[in-house]
CSV table of C-alpha atoms in Angstrom, one decimal:
chain,number,residue,atom,x,y,z
A,268,UNK,CA,51.0,230.3,30.5
A,269,UNK,CA,54.5,228.9,30.5
A,270,UNK,CA,55.1,226.4,33.3
A,271,UNK,CA,58.5,226.1,35.0
A,272,UNK,CA,59.1,222.8,36.7
A,273,UNK,CA,61.9,223.1,39.2
A,274,UNK,CA,63.7,220.2,40.9
A,275,UNK,CA,64.6,219.1,43.4
A,276,UNK,CA,62.5,221.0,46.0
A,277,UNK,CA,65.1,220.3,48.7
A,278,UNK,CA,68.8,219.5,48.2
A,279,UNK,CA,70.9,218.5,51.2
A,280,UNK,CA,74.5,218.8,50.4
A,281,UNK,CA,77.9,219.1,52.1
A,282,UNK,CA,80.4,221.9,51.9
A,283,UNK,CA,82.6,221.4,48.8
A,284,UNK,CA,80.0,219.4,46.9
A,285,UNK,CA,79.1,220.2,43.3
A,286,UNK,CA,75.3,220.7,43.2
A,287,UNK,CA,72.9,221.2,40.3
A,288,UNK,CA,69.3,222.6,40.3
A,289,UNK,CA,67.2,222.2,37.2
A,290,UNK,CA,64.1,224.0,35.7
A,291,UNK,CA,62.2,222.6,32.7
A,292,UNK,CA,60.1,224.9,30.6
A,293,UNK,CA,56.8,223.8,29.2
A,294,UNK,CA,57.4,225.6,26.0
A,295,UNK,CA,60.2,227.4,24.2
A,296,UNK,CA,61.7,230.2,26.2
A,297,UNK,CA,65.0,230.5,24.3
A,298,UNK,CA,67.6,231.9,26.8
A,299,UNK,CA,65.1,234.0,28.7
A,300,UNK,CA,65.9,232.3,31.9
A,301,UNK,CA,67.1,233.8,35.2
A,302,UNK,CA,68.2,232.3,38.5
A,303,UNK,CA,67.7,234.0,41.8
A,304,UNK,CA,69.1,233.3,45.3
A,305,UNK,CA,67.1,234.2,48.3
A,306,UNK,CA,68.2,234.1,52.0
A,307,UNK,CA,65.7,234.3,54.9
A,308,UNK,CA,64.2,237.8,55.3
A,309,UNK,CA,66.0,239.2,52.3
A,310,UNK,CA,65.0,240.2,48.8
A,311,UNK,CA,65.9,237.9,45.9
A,312,UNK,CA,69.3,238.3,44.4
A,313,UNK,CA,69.9,237.9,40.6
A,314,UNK,CA,72.6,235.2,40.0
A,315,UNK,CA,72.3,234.3,36.3
A,316,UNK,CA,70.6,236.0,33.4
A,317,UNK,CA,70.2,234.9,29.8
A,318,UNK,CA,70.5,231.3,31.0
A,319,UNK,CA,74.2,231.4,31.2
A,320,UNK,CA,75.4,234.9,32.1
A,321,UNK,CA,76.8,235.6,35.6
A,322,UNK,CA,75.3,238.7,37.2
A,323,UNK,CA,77.7,241.3,38.5
A,324,UNK,CA,79.4,240.3,41.7
A,325,UNK,CA,78.3,236.7,41.6
A,326,UNK,CA,81.1,234.3,42.5
A,327,UNK,CA,82.5,232.2,39.6
A,328,UNK,CA,81.6,228.9,41.3
A,329,UNK,CA,78.1,229.6,40.0
A,330,UNK,CA,77.2,228.8,36.4
A,331,UNK,CA,74.1,228.4,34.3
A,332,UNK,CA,73.6,226.1,31.3
A,333,UNK,CA,70.9,225.0,28.9
A,334,UNK,CA,70.1,221.7,27.2
A,335,UNK,CA,66.9,222.0,25.1
A,336,UNK,CA,64.1,223.0,27.5
A,337,UNK,CA,66.1,222.1,30.6
A,338,UNK,CA,68.0,224.9,32.4
A,339,UNK,CA,70.5,224.2,35.2
A,340,UNK,CA,72.2,226.2,37.9
A,341,UNK,CA,75.4,224.6,39.1
A,342,UNK,CA,77.6,225.5,42.1
A,343,UNK,CA,81.0,223.9,41.6
A,344,UNK,CA,82.1,223.8,45.2
A,345,UNK,CA,79.5,224.6,47.8
A,346,UNK,CA,80.3,227.2,50.4
A,347,UNK,CA,78.4,227.9,53.6
A,348,UNK,CA,77.1,231.3,52.3
A,349,UNK,CA,75.4,229.4,49.4
A,350,UNK,CA,72.8,227.9,51.7
A,351,UNK,CA,69.6,229.6,50.5
A,352,UNK,CA,66.6,229.1,48.4
A,353,UNK,CA,67.0,229.3,44.6
A,354,UNK,CA,64.3,230.1,42.0
A,355,UNK,CA,64.3,230.1,38.2
A,356,UNK,CA,62.2,232.6,36.3
A,357,UNK,CA,61.2,232.7,32.6
A,358,UNK,CA,61.0,236.2,31.1
A,359,UNK,CA,60.3,235.1,27.5
A,360,UNK,CA,56.7,236.2,27.7
A,361,UNK,CA,54.0,237.5,29.9
A,362,UNK,CA,52.9,236.3,32.4
A,363,UNK,CA,56.3,235.7,33.7
A,364,UNK,CA,56.6,232.5,35.8
A,365,UNK,CA,58.9,231.4,38.6
A,366,UNK,CA,59.8,227.8,39.4
A,367,UNK,CA,58.6,226.5,42.7
A,368,UNK,CA,62.0,226.9,44.4
A,369,UNK,CA,64.8,224.7,45.7
A,370,UNK,CA,66.0,224.8,49.3
A,371,UNK,CA,69.7,224.2,49.5
A,372,UNK,CA,70.7,223.0,53.0
A,373,UNK,CA,73.6,221.4,54.8
A,374,UNK,CA,73.5,217.6,54.9
B,228,UNK,CA,71.9,254.7,42.7
B,229,UNK,CA,68.9,252.7,41.8
B,230,UNK,CA,66.4,252.2,44.6
B,231,UNK,CA,62.9,251.0,45.1
B,232,UNK,CA,60.8,251.1,48.2
B,233,UNK,CA,57.4,249.6,48.9
B,234,UNK,CA,55.0,251.2,51.2
B,235,UNK,CA,51.4,250.5,52.4
B,236,UNK,CA,49.3,249.1,55.2
B,237,UNK,CA,50.7,246.2,57.1
B,238,UNK,CA,47.2,244.9,57.9
B,239,UNK,CA,44.2,244.6,55.6
B,240,UNK,CA,40.8,243.2,56.5
B,241,UNK,CA,39.4,240.2,54.5
B,242,UNK,CA,37.4,241.3,51.4
B,243,UNK,CA,39.0,244.7,51.5
B,244,UNK,CA,41.3,246.3,48.9
B,245,UNK,CA,45.1,246.4,49.2
B,246,UNK,CA,46.9,249.5,48.0
B,247,UNK,CA,50.7,249.5,47.8
B,248,UNK,CA,53.1,252.1,46.4
B,249,UNK,CA,56.5,251.5,45.0
B,250,UNK,CA,58.7,254.7,45.1
B,251,UNK,CA,61.7,254.6,42.8
B,252,UNK,CA,64.8,256.7,42.5
B,253,UNK,CA,67.9,256.6,40.3
B,254,UNK,CA,66.0,255.7,37.1
B,255,UNK,CA,63.0,256.8,35.1
B,256,UNK,CA,59.8,254.9,34.9
B,257,UNK,CA,59.6,255.9,31.2
B,258,UNK,CA,62.8,253.9,30.5
B,259,UNK,CA,62.4,250.8,32.6
B,260,UNK,CA,59.7,248.3,33.6
B,261,UNK,CA,58.6,247.8,37.2
B,262,UNK,CA,57.2,244.5,38.3
B,263,UNK,CA,55.4,243.3,41.5
B,264,UNK,CA,56.3,240.0,43.0
B,265,UNK,CA,54.8,238.5,46.2
B,266,UNK,CA,55.8,235.7,48.5
B,267,UNK,CA,53.5,234.0,51.1
B,268,UNK,CA,55.2,233.1,54.4
B,269,UNK,CA,57.4,230.1,53.9
B,270,UNK,CA,56.4,229.7,50.2
B,271,UNK,CA,57.8,230.6,46.8
B,272,UNK,CA,57.9,233.7,44.7
B,273,UNK,CA,54.9,234.6,42.6
B,274,UNK,CA,55.0,237.2,39.7
B,275,UNK,CA,52.0,239.4,40.0
B,276,UNK,CA,52.3,241.9,37.1
B,277,UNK,CA,54.2,244.7,35.6
B,278,UNK,CA,54.1,248.3,34.5
B,279,UNK,CA,56.0,248.7,31.3
B,280,UNK,CA,58.1,251.8,30.5
B,281,UNK,CA,55.5,252.8,27.9
B,282,UNK,CA,52.6,252.6,30.3
B,283,UNK,CA,51.3,249.2,29.2
B,284,UNK,CA,50.5,246.6,31.9
B,285,UNK,CA,50.3,242.8,32.1
B,286,UNK,CA,49.1,240.6,34.9
B,287,UNK,CA,49.3,237.1,36.3
B,288,UNK,CA,46.4,235.1,34.9
B,289,UNK,CA,45.2,234.0,38.3
B,290,UNK,CA,45.1,237.5,39.7
B,291,UNK,CA,44.0,239.5,36.6
B,292,UNK,CA,40.4,239.9,37.7
B,293,UNK,CA,41.4,241.5,41.1
B,294,UNK,CA,44.6,243.3,40.2
B,295,UNK,CA,45.4,246.8,38.8
B,296,UNK,CA,48.8,248.4,38.4
B,297,UNK,CA,49.2,252.1,37.6
B,298,UNK,CA,51.8,254.8,37.9
B,299,UNK,CA,52.5,258.5,38.4
B,300,UNK,CA,55.7,259.3,36.5
B,301,UNK,CA,55.9,262.8,38.0
B,302,UNK,CA,56.2,261.3,41.5
B,303,UNK,CA,58.3,258.3,40.4
B,304,UNK,CA,55.7,255.9,41.8
B,305,UNK,CA,54.1,252.7,40.7
B,306,UNK,CA,50.9,251.6,42.4
B,307,UNK,CA,49.4,248.2,43.0
B,308,UNK,CA,45.7,247.7,43.9
B,309,UNK,CA,44.2,244.3,44.5
B,310,UNK,CA,40.6,243.8,45.7
B,311,UNK,CA,38.7,241.1,47.5
B,312,UNK,CA,41.6,240.1,49.6
B,313,UNK,CA,41.7,236.8,51.4
B,314,UNK,CA,43.9,235.3,54.0
B,315,UNK,CA,46.0,233.5,51.4
B,316,UNK,CA,47.0,237.0,50.0
B,317,UNK,CA,49.1,237.4,53.2
B,318,UNK,CA,52.8,237.7,52.3
B,319,UNK,CA,55.7,239.9,51.5
B,320,UNK,CA,55.2,242.1,48.4
B,321,UNK,CA,58.2,243.3,46.4
B,322,UNK,CA,58.6,245.7,43.6
B,323,UNK,CA,61.6,245.2,41.3
B,324,UNK,CA,63.0,246.9,38.2
B,325,UNK,CA,62.9,244.4,35.3
B,326,UNK,CA,63.0,241.5,37.8
B,327,UNK,CA,66.8,241.9,37.7
B,328,UNK,CA,69.3,243.2,40.2
B,329,UNK,CA,67.2,245.9,41.7
B,330,UNK,CA,64.5,245.0,44.3
B,331,UNK,CA,62.8,246.8,47.1
B,332,UNK,CA,63.1,245.5,50.6
B,333,UNK,CA,59.6,244.2,50.5
B,334,UNK,CA,56.6,245.0,52.6
B,335,UNK,CA,54.7,242.5,54.7
B,336,UNK,CA,50.9,242.5,54.2
B,337,UNK,CA,48.7,240.5,56.6
B,338,UNK,CA,45.1,239.8,55.7
B,339,UNK,CA,43.2,239.3,58.9
B,340,UNK,CA,40.2,240.6,60.8
């Protein structure tokens, strides 16, 4: 199975900060990488698909990038509504696997 | 519009079998894949398995021996059955189309005697 190693597990940050969350894939997944945002009591929301493509309705301060087997989600200027949990998911092959999650919280 | 809704018992006894239904609308099960994802309280997301548009299934390696996913296309429903439930199977269970933009609201399952 493909392992997705996500870091950090917790990220304290201030409003207006630029923040980056990373997932490393244990084997090649091409660009089959998605990022999800989840707020308490809610279903996950797709933010990024194909490693770099913004899902519909997602603010442009969110972006995705890839460097080799490392995939990153960046928020250019943190807003209060961005405080949430974030997960990566590889959809290259079954079984699909999620990263362990990052809790983004106010410093 | 595309909708998914999970239903099933909120409480299951240890060692018993969990049966959940995902009822979909706004799309055809013969055109899209439906996945099941679960989340223990306060923990991360876990992919459980999927029903492909062509009827094929695939499962999480750790759950494979206990898990079965099936469907009834005439009723627009996908079913999850998992046996030998234990307390660490407690959590919220979601169905989602293609693990993309469309998710159900989730259903909380508690495993307890």
